[in-house]
Amino acid sequence: MQFTIRDYIREISSYYGEKDVYQNFGSNCDEYTLIKEFEMPVIQQMPISIIQTLLASNSYIRATEETSFKIHKGYPSPRSLYPLQLFFSLGEGIFLKNNEVDTTQNYFKNENVIIEPGSLILEVENKYPEYYSHIRKTLSTLEMGHLLYNILYIANLLGINYSLNIAENRILLIHPQSIATTDNINYSRLEKFNQSCQLRSSGPYRFRILNTSINYNGSPQKLTRNLNNICTNMYQFFQLESENSIQALVYHNDGSGKFVCENQSYSDLSYQKVNKIYPHINFYGVSFFVFFLLDHTVLTDENITGHLLMLGYLAQFVCLQFLGEDKFCRPIKSFDMNTVESILGIDGAQYTSYYLLVAGKVD
């Protein structure tokens, strides 16, 4: 999914009042033709159980009643649209993909993509309604980053090290042709991760969340440290050169509705001020929130896609740190940038407040 500076400027201009802003969007999903009868080839490098485990990272995992958006996967998607499609390469233009409604797999042929067996392809369906036209490419790229976190985490437990290839309108994870076996899989960690995905929630959308209560037993210092470590370790994977181009500002509730930032360069905030940023949640009892800042002075057409993918990757890590049946961690993309810069004291000449995560407990 090639995101461009033009896409970025179109999105930012829409927040500042420009009308009729559209991000150009392309989808390759119609290139894949369903094959009704096909004999599964033997993939010497990868047993079928490992293939199924990888594909399951993009499967529906639960449905809930008390929300307007009932279906869920292991990562968030705006309005539960879930436009991403995950294909596993069998070689020679043949691909395997999970069925959307059950645990079976279907075979597809796409002669336009010849890629090594064992590799994965992320495609995007154009499922966005008109009110997302100004940010639909942004949303799909960030969502790919969310899913990439899950795929790469699972792949690591399976002993697979993918490399990233950013292509036009699709993302490729290239298999290194090393042999993956079931001998050394950490099944207990895999099960624990799957349980985390089951518990992940963005919270109810039917009504404004008013009754929140603080329930954060973790260390905000540790969360900040972990995010910084991930940035250091993943810049090369996402093909980024500047190791300071993404900043994560972690604010935690001190118990009285006052939010303290782990970066001491930023002042404390009252919950009343933060409510102006996102009025759909009462921040008085919100446990913590994380603002991701993007250094737009280093962005180019060559690296901006990697930046957005990495933002989604980091956001998914945070989403899976705050879990429970009554807990939520909600990614938020649309907000008033002027208000954010004013309240947080952000240097708008260098940084764009690009992505927000809010975590709390519904009382």
Short mmCIF file of C-alpha atoms in Angstrom, two decimals:
data_model
loop_
_atom_site.label_atom_id
_atom_site.label_comp_id
_atom_site.label_asym_id
_atom_site.label_seq_id
_atom_site.Cartn_x
_atom_site.Cartn_y
_atom_site.Cartn_z
CA MET A 1 0.00 0.00 0.00
CA GLN A 2 1.95 2.99 -1.28
CA PHE A 3 0.97 6.01 0.80
CA THR A 4 2.24 9.34 -0.56
CA ILE A 5 2.94 12.87 0.63
CA ARG A 6 -0.02 13.91 -1.52
CA ASP A 7 -2.27 11.56 0.50
CA TYR A 8 -0.86 13.03 3.70
CA ILE A 9 -1.48 16.62 2.60
CA ARG A 10 -5.02 15.81 1.50
CA GLU A 11 -5.79 14.31 4.88
CA ILE A 12 -4.30 17.22 6.85
CA SER A 13 -6.09 19.81 4.70
CA SER A 14 -9.44 18.14 5.45
CA TYR A 15 -8.89 18.76 9.17
CA TYR A 16 -8.37 22.45 8.44
CA GLY A 17 -11.66 22.94 6.63
CA GLU A 18 -10.93 21.99 3.02
CA LYS A 19 -14.00 20.41 1.44
CA ASP A 20 -14.31 17.66 -1.15
CA VAL A 21 -10.96 16.12 -0.17
CA TYR A 22 -10.40 12.59 -1.46
CA GLN A 23 -7.55 10.15 -1.02
CA ASN A 24 -6.96 8.11 -4.15
CA PHE A 25 -7.60 4.47 -3.38
CA GLY A 26 -6.87 1.32 -5.33
CA SER A 27 -7.67 -2.32 -4.62
CA ASN A 28 -6.25 -5.47 -6.20
CA CYS A 29 -8.77 -7.90 -4.68
CA ASP A 30 -10.61 -8.42 -7.96
CA GLU A 31 -7.41 -9.92 -9.43
CA TYR A 32 -7.93 -13.09 -7.38
CA THR A 33 -10.03 -15.81 -8.97
CA LEU A 34 -11.57 -18.52 -6.78
CA ILE A 35 -10.45 -22.05 -7.66
CA LYS A 36 -13.15 -24.58 -6.79
CA GLU A 37 -11.07 -27.73 -7.24
CA PHE A 38 -7.40 -27.76 -6.38
CA GLU A 39 -5.06 -30.30 -4.83
CA MET A 40 -3.05 -28.80 -1.96
CA PRO A 41 0.66 -28.99 -2.89
CA VAL A 42 3.25 -30.04 -0.37
CA ILE A 43 5.05 -26.98 1.03
CA GLN A 44 8.29 -28.48 2.21
CA GLN A 45 9.22 -25.40 4.22
CA MET A 46 5.94 -25.12 6.13
CA PRO A 47 3.44 -27.67 7.56
CA ILE A 48 -0.27 -27.01 6.97
CA SER A 49 -0.85 -26.39 10.68
CA ILE A 50 1.57 -23.44 10.59
CA ILE A 51 -0.14 -22.06 7.47
CA GLN A 52 -3.52 -22.23 9.20
CA THR A 53 -2.13 -20.52 12.29
CA LEU A 54 -0.79 -17.63 10.21
CA LEU A 55 -4.03 -17.20 8.27
CA ALA A 56 -6.03 -17.28 11.51
CA SER A 57 -4.46 -13.93 12.46
CA ASN A 58 -7.04 -12.33 10.14
CA SER A 59 -10.05 -14.40 11.18
CA TYR A 60 -13.13 -13.18 13.01
CA ILE A 61 -12.80 -14.12 16.67
CA ARG A 62 -16.03 -13.00 18.35
CA ALA A 63 -19.31 -11.12 18.05
CA THR A 64 -20.85 -8.89 20.70
CA GLU A 65 -24.40 -7.65 21.14
CA GLU A 66 -24.08 -4.42 23.13
CA THR A 67 -22.51 -2.41 20.34
CA SER A 68 -23.43 -1.08 16.92
CA PHE A 69 -20.40 -2.87 15.45
CA LYS A 70 -20.76 -6.51 16.37
CA ILE A 71 -17.97 -8.44 14.67
CA HIS A 72 -14.37 -8.39 15.84
CA LYS A 73 -10.96 -9.63 14.81
CA GLY A 74 -7.75 -9.58 16.83
CA TYR A 75 -7.11 -5.97 15.84
CA PRO A 76 -9.34 -2.87 15.51
CA SER A 77 -10.97 -1.63 12.32
CA PRO A 78 -13.07 1.53 11.85
CA ARG A 79 -16.75 0.63 12.21
CA SER A 80 -15.75 -3.06 12.10
CA LEU A 81 -15.40 -2.82 8.33
CA TYR A 82 -12.31 -5.07 8.21
CA PRO A 83 -11.30 -4.48 4.56
CA LEU A 84 -7.98 -6.36 4.81
CA GLN A 85 -7.55 -9.71 3.08
CA LEU A 86 -4.65 -12.05 3.90
CA PHE A 87 -3.34 -14.49 1.27
CA PHE A 88 -0.75 -17.23 1.74
CA SER A 89 1.40 -17.99 -1.32
CA LEU A 90 1.66 -21.58 -2.49
CA GLY A 91 3.82 -20.53 -5.44
CA GLU A 92 3.10 -20.12 -9.16
CA GLY A 93 0.34 -17.58 -8.55
CA ILE A 94 -1.73 -19.88 -6.30
CA PHE A 95 -2.87 -18.60 -2.90
CA LEU A 96 -4.68 -19.85 0.15
CA LYS A 97 -7.08 -17.66 2.16
CA ASN A 98 -9.33 -18.27 5.13
CA ASN A 99 -13.05 -18.40 4.49
CA GLU A 100 -14.73 -15.33 6.02
CA VAL A 101 -17.44 -17.28 7.85
CA ASP A 102 -15.88 -20.57 8.97
CA THR A 103 -12.53 -22.26 9.57
CA THR A 104 -12.05 -23.62 6.05
CA GLN A 105 -9.66 -22.24 3.43
CA ASN A 106 -10.22 -21.36 -0.21
CA TYR A 107 -7.77 -21.45 -3.12
CA PHE A 108 -7.27 -18.47 -5.41
CA LYS A 109 -5.25 -17.78 -8.52
CA ASN A 110 -3.61 -14.44 -9.34
CA GLU A 111 -1.21 -14.53 -12.26
CA ASN A 112 -0.16 -10.91 -11.60
CA VAL A 113 1.64 -11.84 -8.39
CA ILE A 114 4.34 -14.49 -8.53
CA ILE A 115 5.92 -14.70 -5.11
CA GLU A 116 7.91 -17.23 -3.10
CA PRO A 117 5.94 -20.05 -1.44
CA GLY A 118 5.36 -19.32 2.24
CA SER A 119 5.08 -15.56 1.70
CA LEU A 120 2.04 -13.53 2.74
CA ILE A 121 0.17 -10.79 0.91
CA LEU A 122 -2.06 -8.14 2.49
CA GLU A 123 -4.70 -6.73 0.15
CA VAL A 124 -7.36 -4.07 0.81
CA GLU A 125 -10.97 -4.10 -0.30
CA ASN A 126 -12.55 -0.72 -0.99
CA LYS A 127 -15.28 -1.00 1.64
CA TYR A 128 -15.11 2.53 3.03
CA PRO A 129 -18.27 4.68 3.04
CA GLU A 130 -18.26 8.21 1.63
CA TYR A 131 -17.62 9.90 4.99
CA TYR A 132 -14.21 8.20 5.09
CA SER A 133 -13.19 9.38 1.60
CA HIS A 134 -10.68 11.92 3.00
CA ILE A 135 -8.84 9.35 5.16
CA ARG A 136 -9.65 5.94 3.69
CA LYS A 137 -6.07 5.30 2.54
CA THR A 138 -4.75 6.49 5.90
CA LEU A 139 -7.11 4.16 7.76
CA SER A 140 -6.26 1.13 5.63
CA THR A 141 -2.50 1.70 6.00
CA LEU A 142 -2.74 2.10 9.79
CA GLU A 143 -4.94 -1.00 9.96
CA MET A 144 -2.33 -2.94 8.01
CA GLY A 145 0.16 -1.94 10.70
CA HIS A 146 -2.18 -3.29 13.39
CA LEU A 147 -2.51 -6.62 11.60
CA LEU A 148 1.23 -6.74 10.87
CA TYR A 149 1.92 -6.70 14.61
CA ASN A 150 -0.23 -9.81 15.10
CA ILE A 151 1.21 -11.61 12.08
CA LEU A 152 4.82 -10.91 13.02
CA TYR A 153 4.26 -11.83 16.67
CA ILE A 154 2.76 -15.18 15.65
CA ALA A 155 5.43 -15.73 13.00
CA ASN A 156 8.12 -15.17 15.61
CA LEU A 157 6.56 -17.85 17.84
CA LEU A 158 6.54 -20.15 14.80
CA GLY A 159 10.20 -19.47 14.06
CA ILE A 160 9.62 -17.46 10.86
CA ASN A 161 11.34 -14.15 10.09
CA TYR A 162 9.55 -12.28 7.31
CA SER A 163 10.92 -9.26 5.44
CA LEU A 164 8.72 -6.38 4.31
CA ASN A 165 8.05 -5.37 0.73
CA ILE A 166 5.82 -2.30 0.22
CA ALA A 167 4.19 -2.54 -3.21
CA GLU A 168 1.49 -0.56 -4.99
CA ASN A 169 -1.84 -1.13 -3.19
CA ARG A 170 -0.54 -4.20 -1.31
CA ILE A 171 1.92 -5.28 1.37
CA LEU A 172 4.10 -8.36 0.97
CA LEU A 173 5.81 -10.37 3.69
CA ILE A 174 8.55 -12.34 2.00
CA HIS A 175 9.33 -15.80 3.36
CA PRO A 176 13.08 -16.40 3.77
CA GLN A 177 12.83 -19.99 2.54
CA SER A 178 14.07 -21.32 5.86
CA ILE A 179 12.39 -24.46 7.10
CA ALA A 180 9.59 -23.92 9.65
CA THR A 181 8.73 -26.92 11.81
CA THR A 182 6.33 -27.60 14.65
CA ASP A 183 9.11 -28.88 16.89
CA ASN A 184 10.03 -25.66 18.71
CA ILE A 185 6.73 -23.76 18.78
CA ASN A 186 5.93 -22.14 22.12
CA TYR A 187 2.28 -23.24 22.25
CA SER A 188 1.64 -21.72 25.67
CA ARG A 189 2.71 -18.24 24.47
CA LEU A 190 0.72 -18.71 21.28
CA GLU A 191 -2.40 -19.59 23.27
CA LYS A 192 -1.84 -16.62 25.59
CA PHE A 193 -1.54 -14.29 22.61
CA ASN A 194 -4.73 -15.68 21.07
CA GLN A 195 -6.53 -15.10 24.37
CA SER A 196 -5.29 -11.49 24.36
CA CYS A 197 -6.73 -11.00 20.89
CA GLN A 198 -10.03 -12.46 22.07
CA LEU A 199 -10.23 -9.94 24.91
CA ARG A 200 -9.20 -6.91 22.85
CA SER A 201 -11.95 -4.31 22.67
CA SER A 202 -12.31 -0.75 21.41
CA GLY A 203 -15.27 -0.22 23.76
CA PRO A 204 -18.96 0.40 23.05
CA TYR A 205 -19.90 2.92 20.36
CA ARG A 206 -23.65 3.08 20.88
CA PHE A 207 -23.40 5.83 23.47
CA ARG A 208 -20.90 8.26 24.94
CA ILE A 209 -18.77 6.50 27.56
CA LEU A 210 -19.50 8.41 30.78
CA ASN A 211 -19.08 5.86 33.56
CA THR A 212 -15.39 5.08 33.50
CA SER A 213 -13.22 3.97 36.39
CA ILE A 214 -9.45 3.88 36.65
CA ASN A 215 -8.06 0.37 36.41
CA TYR A 216 -4.46 0.48 35.27
CA ASN A 217 -2.11 -1.66 37.28
CA GLY A 218 0.77 -1.38 34.85
CA SER A 219 3.66 1.02 34.90
CA PRO A 220 3.40 4.01 32.53
CA GLN A 221 7.19 4.25 32.68
CA LYS A 222 7.43 0.66 31.47
CA LEU A 223 4.93 1.29 28.67
CA THR A 224 6.96 4.30 27.51
CA ARG A 225 10.18 2.30 27.71
CA ASN A 226 8.68 -0.61 25.76
CA LEU A 227 7.40 1.68 23.02
CA ASN A 228 10.83 3.29 22.71
CA ASN A 229 12.48 -0.14 22.54
CA ILE A 230 10.06 -1.30 19.83
CA CYS A 231 10.82 1.83 17.83
CA THR A 232 14.54 1.15 18.06
CA ASN A 233 14.11 -2.48 17.03
CA MET A 234 11.59 -1.99 14.22
CA TYR A 235 12.84 1.09 12.34
CA GLN A 236 14.97 -1.09 10.09
CA PHE A 237 12.13 -3.55 9.38
CA PHE A 238 9.88 -0.69 8.26
CA GLN A 239 12.76 0.72 6.18
CA LEU A 240 13.05 4.00 8.09
CA GLU A 241 16.28 5.92 8.60
CA SER A 242 15.38 8.53 11.22
CA GLU A 243 15.03 6.85 14.63
CA ASN A 244 13.27 9.87 16.15
CA SER A 245 10.59 10.41 13.53
CA ILE A 246 7.89 8.81 15.71
CA GLN A 247 7.26 9.90 19.28
CA ALA A 248 4.87 8.28 21.74
CA LEU A 249 3.49 10.54 24.48
CA VAL A 250 2.08 8.40 27.29
CA TYR A 251 -0.27 10.22 29.69
CA HIS A 252 -1.56 8.40 32.78
CA ASN A 253 -4.33 9.36 35.19
CA ASP A 254 -2.94 10.12 38.64
CA GLY A 255 -6.27 9.10 40.22
CA SER A 256 -7.88 12.52 40.36
CA GLY A 257 -8.54 13.13 36.67
CA LYS A 258 -5.17 14.82 36.12
CA PHE A 259 -3.01 13.34 33.38
CA VAL A 260 0.76 13.23 33.75
CA CYS A 261 3.02 12.73 30.72
CA GLU A 262 6.03 10.46 31.03
CA ASN A 263 7.92 12.93 28.85
CA GLN A 264 8.58 15.75 31.29
CA SER A 265 8.78 18.26 28.45
CA TYR A 266 4.98 18.17 28.35
CA SER A 267 2.77 19.68 31.06
CA ASP A 268 0.12 17.92 33.12
CA LEU A 269 -3.45 18.05 31.76
CA SER A 270 -6.84 18.14 33.44
CA TYR A 271 -9.48 15.72 32.20
CA GLN A 272 -11.69 18.70 31.27
CA LYS A 273 -9.10 19.82 28.73
CA VAL A 274 -8.66 16.34 27.30
CA ASN A 275 -12.44 16.01 26.88
CA LYS A 276 -12.19 18.78 24.28
CA ILE A 277 -9.97 16.56 22.14
CA TYR A 278 -12.38 13.62 22.02
CA PRO A 279 -15.82 14.34 23.54
CA HIS A 280 -17.19 10.81 23.11
CA ILE A 281 -15.46 9.60 26.30
CA ASN A 282 -15.41 11.19 29.75
CA PHE A 283 -11.69 11.21 30.52
CA TYR A 284 -12.18 11.63 34.27
CA GLY A 285 -11.83 7.89 34.81
CA VAL A 286 -9.76 7.03 31.73
CA SER A 287 -6.68 5.06 32.74
CA PHE A 288 -4.22 6.39 30.18
CA PHE A 289 -3.94 7.67 26.65
CA VAL A 290 -1.12 7.66 24.12
CA PHE A 291 -0.57 10.28 21.43
CA PHE A 292 1.69 9.31 18.53
CA LEU A 293 3.49 12.24 16.94
CA LEU A 294 4.91 12.12 13.42
CA ASP A 295 7.90 14.26 12.48
CA HIS A 296 6.64 15.52 9.13
CA THR A 297 9.94 17.27 8.32
CA VAL A 298 11.54 13.92 7.41
CA LEU A 299 8.64 12.46 5.43
CA THR A 300 9.13 11.54 1.77
CA ASP A 301 7.15 9.51 -0.77
CA GLU A 302 9.67 6.72 -0.17
CA ASN A 303 9.31 6.47 3.62
CA ILE A 304 5.85 7.72 4.59
CA THR A 305 4.17 4.32 4.06
CA GLY A 306 6.65 2.71 6.44
CA HIS A 307 5.93 5.41 9.03
CA LEU A 308 2.18 4.79 8.95
CA LEU A 309 2.61 1.02 9.07
CA MET A 310 4.87 1.39 12.09
CA LEU A 311 2.35 3.69 13.80
CA GLY A 312 -0.29 1.00 13.39
CA TYR A 313 2.17 -1.62 14.64
CA LEU A 314 2.94 0.41 17.79
CA ALA A 315 -0.74 1.11 18.36
CA GLN A 316 -1.58 -2.60 18.22
CA PHE A 317 1.08 -3.28 20.85
CA VAL A 318 -0.65 -0.79 23.16
CA CYS A 319 -4.10 -2.23 22.39
CA LEU A 320 -2.95 -5.64 23.62
CA GLN A 321 -1.54 -4.28 26.89
CA PHE A 322 -4.89 -3.28 28.42
CA LEU A 323 -7.28 -6.21 28.28
CA GLY A 324 -10.39 -7.47 30.03
CA GLU A 325 -14.08 -8.01 29.45
CA ASP A 326 -14.86 -4.50 30.74
CA LYS A 327 -11.72 -2.75 29.48
CA PHE A 328 -11.23 -0.94 26.21
CA CYS A 329 -8.36 0.55 24.23
CA ARG A 330 -9.73 2.65 21.39
CA PRO A 331 -7.66 3.94 18.44
CA ILE A 332 -8.81 7.38 17.31
CA LYS A 333 -7.84 9.01 14.01
CA SER A 334 -10.14 12.01 13.58
CA PHE A 335 -9.69 14.91 15.98
CA ASP A 336 -9.12 18.67 15.87
CA MET A 337 -5.38 19.04 15.35
CA ASN A 338 -5.38 22.71 16.35
CA THR A 339 -6.98 21.83 19.70
CA VAL A 340 -4.52 18.99 20.28
CA GLU A 341 -1.48 21.14 19.52
CA SER A 342 -2.78 23.91 21.78
CA ILE A 343 -3.68 21.68 24.74
CA LEU A 344 -0.61 19.45 24.60
CA GLY A 345 1.83 22.18 23.60
CA ILE A 346 3.05 20.41 20.47
CA ASP A 347 5.45 22.09 18.08
CA GLY A 348 3.21 22.04 15.02
CA ALA A 349 6.04 23.25 12.80
CA GLN A 350 7.75 19.86 13.18
CA TYR A 351 5.27 17.34 14.55
CA THR A 352 1.82 16.21 13.52
CA SER A 353 -0.38 14.70 16.24
CA TYR A 354 -1.32 11.75 14.08
CA TYR A 355 -2.85 8.92 16.11
CA LEU A 356 -4.49 8.64 19.53
CA LEU A 357 -5.18 5.62 21.78
CA VAL A 358 -7.49 5.87 24.79
CA ALA A 359 -7.61 3.09 27.40
CA GLY A 360 -10.12 2.74 30.20
CA LYS A 361 -12.54 0.56 32.09
CA VAL A 362 -16.30 0.76 31.68
CA ASP A 363 -17.77 0.89 35.18
#
